[in-house]
Amino acid sequence: MLILANVAGTVAQTLPEIEVQYGTDLQLFDRLCVLVFAIEYAARMWVAPEHPLLRGLRPARARLRFAQTPMMVIDAAAFVPFVLELMFPGVAYVRLTRLVRFLKLARYSPALGTIGRVLSAERRALLACIIIIAGVMLAAAAAMYAVEGEIQPEHLGDMPKAIWWSAAMLAKIGGEWLQPMTALGRLIATITVMLGIFCFALPVAIIGRGFYEEIRRRDFVVTFAMAARVPLFSRLDAASISDLVAILKARTVHAGTVIIRKGEQGDAMYLIASGAVEVDAPEGKVRLEEGAFFGEMALLSRERRTASVTAIKSTDLLVLDSEDFHRIIDRNPEIGAQVRAVAQARKGPLLH
Ligand code: CMP
């Protein structure tokens, strides 16, 4: 709120009537913001040695390292306007440097980091787009200059003017002055507008696909880490776990969610990556913790669920559907034997 208020104040202060009426108040407010930002900065630096990634370092080194992180550099940059204003008092434009504080908002938007990673990962494709756009712009400008340069010298009389024309055409800015005078000119304008749509759609598609990839990658990493923690898969190598991750679905359930209902048809087995569940078994309630699995009995016997299972806290599950379950135990007899042994032991008490 303070960052937004500070930026809004800076923008408002460029209106002469506001400057006259509230100038001193806004100036005071800005000093107050700087004070709060300074306290925040100092507090962050103070606790920096507690940061998990910096814990091994000596406090001074940890703080130095921390000060170099992008967000801390932005926080430090937010003080520069204050210093500049002291150095050049009364210069109105210097005040606009306060707008750099807008970047401080980045801390509160984790998705911004994702955009940064996507842009960085797709930089080659995006550079290619810029080259294509520049090429189209130059070609359209050259064609228009050749065709109408002499007819409309005020708009197309030289290449810089013609480039501005084609840039406006590609970006569909519009305006009377863009009108071609000749039939050939209109043809060039039509093609330029169509190419403009293509040129701007291309980076959108690239960034969109990049986002999808990034999210899929993150899901994969999360599921992989969860699967690697499950003892049932502990003998598998990384490549096999990674194959497994492709078929496992991660699911988070809240406390109290009934995951399995007794008597239902079995369609999946569940592995507990974190949290705990309670099995309402005939001989009493059984608590299953991180690393355990359940829901295997109905899949093995192809009969109905033997008990209801409820989450007793927020629980991360990996779900293996029936078809994949049978494929995995066929392909990995060791896992099959382990699952059957557990199912047998669970069935045991029922026989007494
Ligand atoms: P399923 O019958 O498919 O669905 C209910 C699940 O609860 C069952 O598979 C087992 O995984 C689990 N379960 C049933 N009885 C017990 C028990 N006595 N101890 C631990 N888990 C059980």
CSV table of C-alpha atoms and ligand atoms in Angstrom, one decimal:
chain,number,residue,atom,x,y,z
A,1,MET,CA,0.0,0.0,0.0
A,2,LEU,CA,2.8,2.3,0.9
A,3,ILE,CA,4.7,1.7,-2.3
A,4,LEU,CA,1.5,2.3,-4.4
A,5,ALA,CA,0.7,5.4,-2.3
A,6,ASN,CA,4.2,6.7,-2.8
A,7,VAL,CA,4.1,6.2,-6.6
A,8,ALA,CA,0.6,7.7,-6.8
A,9,GLY,CA,1.8,10.7,-4.7
A,10,THR,CA,4.7,11.2,-7.1
A,11,VAL,CA,2.4,11.1,-10.1
A,12,ALA,CA,-0.1,13.5,-8.5
A,13,GLN,CA,2.6,16.0,-7.6
A,14,THR,CA,3.2,16.7,-11.3
A,15,LEU,CA,-0.2,18.4,-11.4
A,16,PRO,CA,0.5,22.1,-10.7
A,17,GLU,CA,-2.7,22.6,-8.6
A,18,ILE,CA,-1.9,19.7,-6.4
A,19,GLU,CA,1.7,20.7,-6.0
A,20,VAL,CA,0.5,24.2,-4.9
A,21,GLN,CA,-2.1,22.9,-2.4
A,22,TYR,CA,-0.5,19.7,-1.0
A,23,GLY,CA,3.1,20.0,-2.1
A,24,THR,CA,4.6,20.1,1.4
A,25,ASP,CA,2.3,17.4,2.7
A,26,LEU,CA,3.3,15.1,-0.1
A,27,GLN,CA,6.9,15.9,0.5
A,28,LEU,CA,6.5,15.0,4.1
A,29,PHE,CA,4.7,11.8,3.2
A,30,ASP,CA,7.6,10.9,0.9
A,31,ARG,CA,10.1,11.3,3.7
A,32,LEU,CA,7.9,9.1,5.9
A,33,CYS,CA,7.9,6.4,3.2
A,34,VAL,CA,11.7,6.6,2.9
A,35,LEU,CA,11.9,6.1,6.7
A,36,VAL,CA,9.6,3.1,6.6
A,37,PHE,CA,11.5,1.6,3.6
A,38,ALA,CA,14.8,2.2,5.5
A,39,ILE,CA,13.6,0.4,8.6
A,40,GLU,CA,12.4,-2.5,6.4
A,41,TYR,CA,15.7,-2.6,4.6
A,42,ALA,CA,17.7,-2.6,7.8
A,43,ALA,CA,15.4,-5.3,9.3
A,44,ARG,CA,15.9,-7.5,6.2
A,45,MET,CA,19.7,-7.1,6.4
A,46,TRP,CA,19.6,-7.8,10.1
A,47,VAL,CA,18.0,-11.2,9.7
A,48,ALA,CA,19.8,-12.1,6.5
A,49,PRO,CA,22.2,-14.6,8.2
A,50,GLU,CA,19.1,-16.6,9.2
A,51,HIS,CA,18.3,-17.2,5.5
A,52,PRO,CA,18.5,-21.0,4.9
A,53,LEU,CA,20.7,-20.6,1.8
A,54,LEU,CA,23.2,-18.2,3.7
A,55,ARG,CA,23.3,-20.0,7.0
A,56,GLY,CA,26.8,-21.4,6.5
A,57,LEU,CA,28.4,-18.0,6.0
A,58,ARG,CA,29.8,-15.5,8.5
A,59,PRO,CA,27.1,-12.8,9.2
A,60,ALA,CA,29.0,-10.1,7.4
A,61,ARG,CA,29.4,-12.2,4.3
A,62,ALA,CA,25.8,-13.4,4.4
A,63,ARG,CA,24.6,-9.8,4.6
A,64,LEU,CA,26.8,-8.8,1.7
A,65,ARG,CA,25.6,-11.7,-0.4
A,66,PHE,CA,22.0,-10.9,0.5
A,67,ALA,CA,22.4,-7.3,-0.4
A,68,GLN,CA,23.3,-8.4,-3.9
A,69,THR,CA,20.1,-10.3,-4.5
A,70,PRO,CA,17.9,-8.6,-7.2
A,71,MET,CA,15.1,-7.6,-4.7
A,72,MET,CA,17.6,-6.1,-2.3
A,73,VAL,CA,19.2,-4.2,-5.1
A,74,ILE,CA,15.8,-2.8,-6.0
A,75,ASP,CA,15.2,-1.9,-2.4
A,76,ALA,CA,18.5,-0.1,-2.3
A,77,ALA,CA,17.7,1.7,-5.6
A,78,ALA,CA,14.5,3.0,-3.9
A,79,PHE,CA,16.7,5.2,-1.7
A,80,VAL,CA,18.5,6.8,-4.7
A,81,PRO,CA,15.8,9.3,-5.4
A,82,PHE,CA,16.0,10.6,-1.8
A,83,VAL,CA,19.7,11.1,-2.2
A,84,LEU,CA,19.3,12.8,-5.6
A,85,GLU,CA,16.6,15.1,-4.2
A,86,LEU,CA,19.1,16.2,-1.5
A,87,MET,CA,21.8,16.8,-4.1
A,88,PHE,CA,19.5,18.7,-6.5
A,89,PRO,CA,16.9,20.3,-4.5
A,90,GLY,CA,14.0,22.0,-6.4
A,91,VAL,CA,14.6,20.1,-9.7
A,92,ALA,CA,11.1,18.7,-10.4
A,93,TYR,CA,12.2,16.0,-12.8
A,94,VAL,CA,14.5,14.5,-10.1
A,95,ARG,CA,11.4,13.7,-8.2
A,96,LEU,CA,10.2,11.4,-11.0
A,97,THR,CA,13.1,9.0,-10.2
A,98,ARG,CA,10.9,8.0,-7.2
A,99,LEU,CA,8.9,5.9,-9.7
A,100,VAL,CA,11.7,3.3,-9.5
A,101,ARG,CA,10.0,2.3,-6.2
A,102,PHE,CA,7.3,0.7,-8.3
A,103,LEU,CA,9.7,-2.2,-8.8
A,104,LYS,CA,9.5,-2.9,-5.1
A,105,LEU,CA,6.1,-4.5,-5.8
A,106,ALA,CA,7.9,-7.3,-7.6
A,107,ARG,CA,8.5,-8.9,-4.2
A,108,TYR,CA,4.8,-9.4,-3.8
A,109,SER,CA,4.2,-11.1,-7.2
A,110,PRO,CA,6.0,-14.5,-7.4
A,111,ALA,CA,4.5,-14.9,-10.9
A,112,LEU,CA,6.8,-12.1,-12.0
A,113,GLY,CA,9.8,-14.4,-11.4
A,114,THR,CA,8.1,-17.0,-13.6
A,115,ILE,CA,7.7,-14.4,-16.4
A,116,GLY,CA,11.4,-13.5,-16.0
A,117,ARG,CA,12.4,-17.2,-16.3
A,118,VAL,CA,10.1,-17.6,-19.4
A,119,LEU,CA,11.6,-14.6,-21.1
A,120,SER,CA,15.1,-15.7,-20.4
A,121,ALA,CA,14.4,-19.3,-21.6
A,122,GLU,CA,12.7,-18.1,-24.8
A,123,ARG,CA,15.2,-15.2,-25.5
A,124,ARG,CA,16.4,-16.7,-28.7
A,125,ALA,CA,12.9,-17.2,-30.1
A,126,LEU,CA,12.0,-13.7,-29.0
A,127,LEU,CA,15.1,-12.2,-30.6
A,128,ALA,CA,14.1,-13.9,-33.8
A,129,CYS,CA,10.6,-12.3,-33.5
A,130,ILE,CA,12.2,-8.9,-33.0
A,131,ILE,CA,14.4,-9.4,-36.1
A,132,ILE,CA,11.3,-10.5,-38.1
A,133,ILE,CA,9.4,-7.5,-37.0
A,134,ALA,CA,12.3,-5.1,-37.8
A,135,GLY,CA,12.7,-6.8,-41.2
A,136,VAL,CA,9.0,-6.5,-42.0
A,137,MET,CA,9.0,-2.9,-40.9
A,138,LEU,CA,12.0,-2.0,-43.1
A,139,ALA,CA,10.6,-3.8,-46.1
A,140,ALA,CA,7.2,-2.1,-45.8
A,141,ALA,CA,8.9,1.3,-45.2
A,142,ALA,CA,11.1,0.8,-48.3
A,143,ALA,CA,8.2,-0.2,-50.5
A,144,MET,CA,6.0,2.7,-49.4
A,145,TYR,CA,8.9,5.2,-49.7
A,146,ALA,CA,9.5,4.0,-53.3
A,147,VAL,CA,5.8,4.1,-54.2
A,148,GLU,CA,4.5,7.2,-52.4
A,149,GLY,CA,7.6,9.0,-51.3
A,150,GLU,CA,7.1,11.8,-53.9
A,151,ILE,CA,3.3,11.8,-53.6
A,152,GLN,CA,3.3,12.3,-49.8
A,153,PRO,CA,6.7,13.9,-49.0
A,154,GLU,CA,5.5,15.1,-45.6
A,155,HIS,CA,4.7,11.6,-44.4
A,156,LEU,CA,6.9,9.3,-46.6
A,157,GLY,CA,9.5,11.7,-48.0
A,158,ASP,CA,12.5,9.9,-46.4
A,159,MET,CA,13.2,6.5,-44.9
A,160,PRO,CA,13.0,7.6,-41.2
A,161,LYS,CA,9.5,9.0,-42.0
A,162,ALA,CA,8.6,5.9,-43.9
A,163,ILE,CA,9.8,3.7,-41.0
A,164,TRP,CA,7.6,5.6,-38.6
A,165,TRP,CA,4.7,5.0,-41.1
A,166,SER,CA,5.3,1.3,-41.2
A,167,ALA,CA,5.7,1.1,-37.4
A,168,ALA,CA,2.4,2.8,-36.9
A,169,MET,CA,0.8,0.5,-39.5
A,170,LEU,CA,2.2,-2.6,-37.9
A,171,ALA,CA,1.1,-1.5,-34.4
A,172,LYS,CA,-2.3,-0.4,-35.9
A,173,ILE,CA,-2.0,3.0,-34.3
A,174,GLY,CA,-4.3,4.4,-37.1
A,175,GLY,CA,-4.8,8.0,-38.2
A,176,GLU,CA,-5.6,10.1,-41.2
A,177,TRP,CA,-2.0,10.6,-42.2
A,178,LEU,CA,-1.5,6.8,-42.7
A,179,GLN,CA,-3.8,6.8,-45.7
A,180,PRO,CA,-2.1,5.6,-48.9
A,181,MET,CA,-2.9,7.7,-52.0
A,182,THR,CA,-2.3,5.1,-54.7
A,183,ALA,CA,-3.7,1.6,-55.4
A,184,LEU,CA,-0.3,0.1,-55.0
A,185,GLY,CA,0.2,2.0,-51.8
A,186,ARG,CA,-3.1,0.5,-50.5
A,187,LEU,CA,-1.9,-3.0,-51.4
A,188,ILE,CA,1.3,-2.5,-49.5
A,189,ALA,CA,-0.7,-1.1,-46.5
A,190,THR,CA,-3.0,-4.1,-46.5
A,191,ILE,CA,-0.1,-6.5,-46.5
A,192,THR,CA,1.7,-4.5,-43.8
A,193,VAL,CA,-1.4,-4.6,-41.5
A,194,MET,CA,-1.7,-8.4,-42.0
A,195,LEU,CA,1.9,-9.0,-41.3
A,196,GLY,CA,1.5,-6.8,-38.2
A,197,ILE,CA,-1.1,-9.2,-36.8
A,198,PHE,CA,1.3,-12.1,-37.5
A,199,CYS,CA,4.3,-10.3,-36.0
A,200,PHE,CA,2.6,-9.6,-32.7
A,201,ALA,CA,0.8,-13.0,-32.4
A,202,LEU,CA,4.2,-14.8,-32.7
A,203,PRO,CA,5.8,-13.6,-29.4
A,204,VAL,CA,2.4,-14.1,-27.6
A,205,ALA,CA,2.4,-17.7,-28.7
A,206,ILE,CA,6.0,-18.2,-27.7
A,207,ILE,CA,5.6,-16.7,-24.2
A,208,GLY,CA,2.3,-18.7,-23.7
A,209,ARG,CA,4.0,-21.9,-24.6
A,210,GLY,CA,7.0,-21.0,-22.3
A,211,PHE,CA,4.6,-20.5,-19.4
A,212,TYR,CA,3.0,-23.8,-20.0
A,213,GLU,CA,6.4,-25.5,-20.1
A,214,GLU,CA,7.5,-23.7,-16.9
A,215,ILE,CA,4.5,-24.8,-15.0
A,216,ARG,CA,4.8,-28.4,-16.2
A,217,ARG,CA,8.4,-28.4,-15.2
A,218,ARG,CA,7.6,-27.2,-11.7
A,219,ASP,CA,4.8,-29.8,-11.4
A,220,PHE,CA,7.3,-32.5,-12.5
A,221,VAL,CA,9.9,-31.4,-9.9
A,222,VAL,CA,7.3,-31.4,-7.2
A,223,THR,CA,5.9,-34.8,-8.1
A,224,PHE,CA,9.4,-36.2,-8.5
A,225,ALA,CA,10.5,-35.0,-5.1
A,226,MET,CA,7.3,-36.5,-3.6
A,227,ALA,CA,7.7,-39.9,-5.4
A,228,ALA,CA,11.4,-40.1,-4.4
A,229,ARG,CA,10.4,-39.9,-0.7
A,230,VAL,CA,8.0,-42.9,-0.9
A,231,PRO,CA,9.8,-46.0,0.5
A,232,LEU,CA,7.9,-48.2,-2.0
A,233,PHE,CA,9.9,-46.6,-4.8
A,234,SER,CA,13.2,-46.3,-2.9
A,235,ARG,CA,14.8,-49.1,-4.9
A,236,LEU,CA,14.0,-47.4,-8.2
A,237,ASP,CA,16.7,-45.4,-10.0
A,238,ALA,CA,16.1,-41.8,-11.0
A,239,ALA,CA,15.1,-42.8,-14.6
A,240,SER,CA,12.4,-45.1,-13.4
A,241,ILE,CA,11.1,-42.6,-10.9
A,242,SER,CA,11.0,-40.0,-13.7
A,243,ASP,CA,8.9,-42.5,-15.9
A,244,LEU,CA,6.7,-43.0,-12.9
A,245,VAL,CA,6.2,-39.2,-12.4
A,246,ALA,CA,4.7,-39.1,-15.9
A,247,ILE,CA,1.8,-41.3,-14.7
A,248,LEU,CA,1.4,-40.2,-11.1
A,249,LYS,CA,-0.9,-37.4,-10.3
A,250,ALA,CA,-0.3,-35.1,-7.3
A,251,ARG,CA,-3.3,-34.2,-5.2
A,252,THR,CA,-3.6,-32.3,-2.0
A,253,VAL,CA,-6.5,-33.0,0.3
A,254,HIS,CA,-7.6,-31.1,3.4
A,255,ALA,CA,-8.2,-32.5,6.9
A,256,GLY,CA,-11.5,-34.4,7.0
A,257,THR,CA,-11.7,-35.2,3.2
A,258,VAL,CA,-12.9,-38.8,2.6
A,259,ILE,CA,-10.5,-40.2,0.1
A,260,ILE,CA,-11.9,-43.7,-0.1
A,261,ARG,CA,-15.4,-44.9,0.8
A,262,LYS,CA,-15.9,-48.4,1.9
A,263,GLY,CA,-17.8,-50.5,-0.6
A,264,GLU,CA,-16.9,-48.4,-3.6
A,265,GLN,CA,-15.3,-49.8,-6.7
A,266,GLY,CA,-11.5,-49.4,-6.5
A,267,ASP,CA,-10.0,-47.1,-9.2
A,268,ALA,CA,-6.7,-46.0,-7.8
A,269,MET,CA,-4.0,-46.5,-5.2
A,270,TYR,CA,-2.7,-43.6,-3.1
A,271,LEU,CA,0.8,-42.9,-1.7
A,272,ILE,CA,1.2,-40.4,1.1
A,273,ALA,CA,3.9,-37.9,0.3
A,274,SER,CA,3.2,-35.8,3.4
A,275,GLY,CA,0.5,-35.7,6.0
A,276,ALA,CA,-1.5,-38.5,7.5
A,277,VAL,CA,-4.8,-40.4,6.9
A,278,GLU,CA,-7.0,-42.7,9.1
A,279,VAL,CA,-8.3,-46.0,7.9
A,280,ASP,CA,-11.6,-47.0,9.4
A,281,ALA,CA,-10.7,-50.7,9.5
A,282,PRO,CA,-13.1,-53.3,11.0
A,283,GLU,CA,-10.7,-53.9,13.9
A,284,GLY,CA,-10.3,-50.2,14.7
A,285,LYS,CA,-8.9,-47.0,13.3
A,286,VAL,CA,-5.4,-47.3,11.8
A,287,ARG,CA,-3.3,-44.2,11.2
A,288,LEU,CA,-1.1,-44.2,8.1
A,289,GLU,CA,1.7,-41.6,7.8
A,290,GLU,CA,4.1,-40.2,5.3
A,291,GLY,CA,5.5,-42.8,3.0
A,292,ALA,CA,2.7,-45.3,3.4
A,293,PHE,CA,0.2,-46.3,0.7
A,294,PHE,CA,-3.4,-47.4,0.7
A,295,GLY,CA,-6.2,-48.4,-1.7
A,296,GLU,CA,-4.2,-51.3,-3.0
A,297,MET,CA,-6.5,-54.1,-1.7
A,298,ALA,CA,-9.4,-53.3,-4.0
A,299,LEU,CA,-7.1,-53.1,-7.0
A,300,LEU,CA,-5.4,-56.4,-6.2
A,301,SER,CA,-8.5,-58.3,-5.5
A,302,ARG,CA,-10.6,-56.4,-8.0
A,303,GLU,CA,-13.3,-56.3,-5.4
A,304,ARG,CA,-14.8,-53.4,-3.5
A,305,ARG,CA,-13.0,-51.1,-1.0
A,306,THR,CA,-12.6,-52.8,2.4
A,307,ALA,CA,-12.6,-49.6,4.5
A,308,SER,CA,-13.1,-45.9,4.4
A,309,VAL,CA,-10.0,-43.7,4.4
A,310,THR,CA,-10.1,-40.0,5.7
A,311,ALA,CA,-7.4,-37.4,5.7
A,312,ILE,CA,-6.6,-36.3,9.3
A,313,LYS,CA,-4.5,-33.3,8.3
A,314,SER,CA,-3.7,-31.5,5.0
A,315,THR,CA,-2.2,-34.3,3.0
A,316,ASP,CA,-0.2,-34.5,-0.2
A,317,LEU,CA,-1.1,-37.7,-2.2
A,318,LEU,CA,0.3,-39.3,-5.3
A,319,VAL,CA,-2.4,-41.0,-7.2
A,320,LEU,CA,-1.8,-44.1,-9.3
A,321,ASP,CA,-4.8,-45.2,-11.3
A,322,SER,CA,-5.8,-48.8,-11.6
A,323,GLU,CA,-4.5,-49.5,-15.1
A,324,ASP,CA,-1.0,-47.9,-14.3
A,325,PHE,CA,-1.0,-49.7,-11.0
A,326,HIS,CA,-1.2,-53.1,-12.7
A,327,ARG,CA,1.3,-52.2,-15.3
A,328,ILE,CA,3.8,-51.1,-12.7
A,329,ILE,CA,3.5,-54.2,-10.5
A,330,ASP,CA,3.8,-56.4,-13.6
A,331,ARG,CA,6.9,-54.6,-14.7
A,332,ASN,CA,8.5,-54.3,-11.3
A,333,PRO,CA,7.9,-57.7,-9.5
A,334,GLU,CA,9.7,-56.4,-6.4
A,335,ILE,CA,7.2,-53.5,-6.0
A,336,GLY,CA,4.4,-56.0,-6.7
A,337,ALA,CA,5.6,-58.4,-4.0
A,338,GLN,CA,5.9,-55.5,-1.5
A,339,VAL,CA,2.4,-54.3,-2.2
A,340,ARG,CA,0.9,-57.8,-1.9
A,341,ALA,CA,2.8,-58.4,1.4
A,342,VAL,CA,1.3,-55.2,2.9
A,343,ALA,CA,-2.2,-56.0,1.6
A,344,GLN,CA,-1.9,-59.6,3.0
A,345,ALA,CA,-0.9,-58.2,6.4
A,346,ARG,CA,-3.8,-55.7,6.4
A,347,LYS,CA,-6.2,-58.5,5.4
A,348,GLY,CA,-4.8,-60.7,8.3
A,349,PRO,CA,-6.8,-59.3,11.2
A,350,LEU,CA,-10.0,-59.7,9.3
A,351,LEU,CA,-9.5,-63.5,9.1
A,352,HIS,CA,-9.5,-63.9,12.9
B,1,CMP,P1,-8.9,-50.8,-0.3
B,1,CMP,O1,-9.7,-51.9,0.2
B,1,CMP,O2,-8.6,-50.6,-1.8
B,1,CMP,O3,-9.4,-49.4,0.3
B,1,CMP,C1,-9.3,-49.2,1.7
B,1,CMP,C2,-7.9,-49.2,2.0
B,1,CMP,O4,-7.6,-49.1,3.4
B,1,CMP,C3,-7.4,-50.6,1.7
B,1,CMP,O5,-7.4,-50.8,0.4
B,1,CMP,C4,-6.1,-50.6,2.4
B,1,CMP,O6,-5.1,-49.9,1.7
B,1,CMP,C5,-6.4,-49.8,3.7
B,1,CMP,N1,-6.6,-50.7,4.8
B,1,CMP,C6,-7.6,-51.6,5.0
B,1,CMP,N2,-7.5,-52.2,6.1
B,1,CMP,C7,-6.3,-51.8,6.7
B,1,CMP,C8,-5.6,-52.1,7.9
B,1,CMP,N3,-6.1,-53.0,8.8
B,1,CMP,N4,-4.5,-51.4,8.2
B,1,CMP,C9,-4.1,-50.4,7.3
B,1,CMP,N5,-4.7,-50.2,6.2
B,1,CMP,C10,-5.8,-50.8,5.9
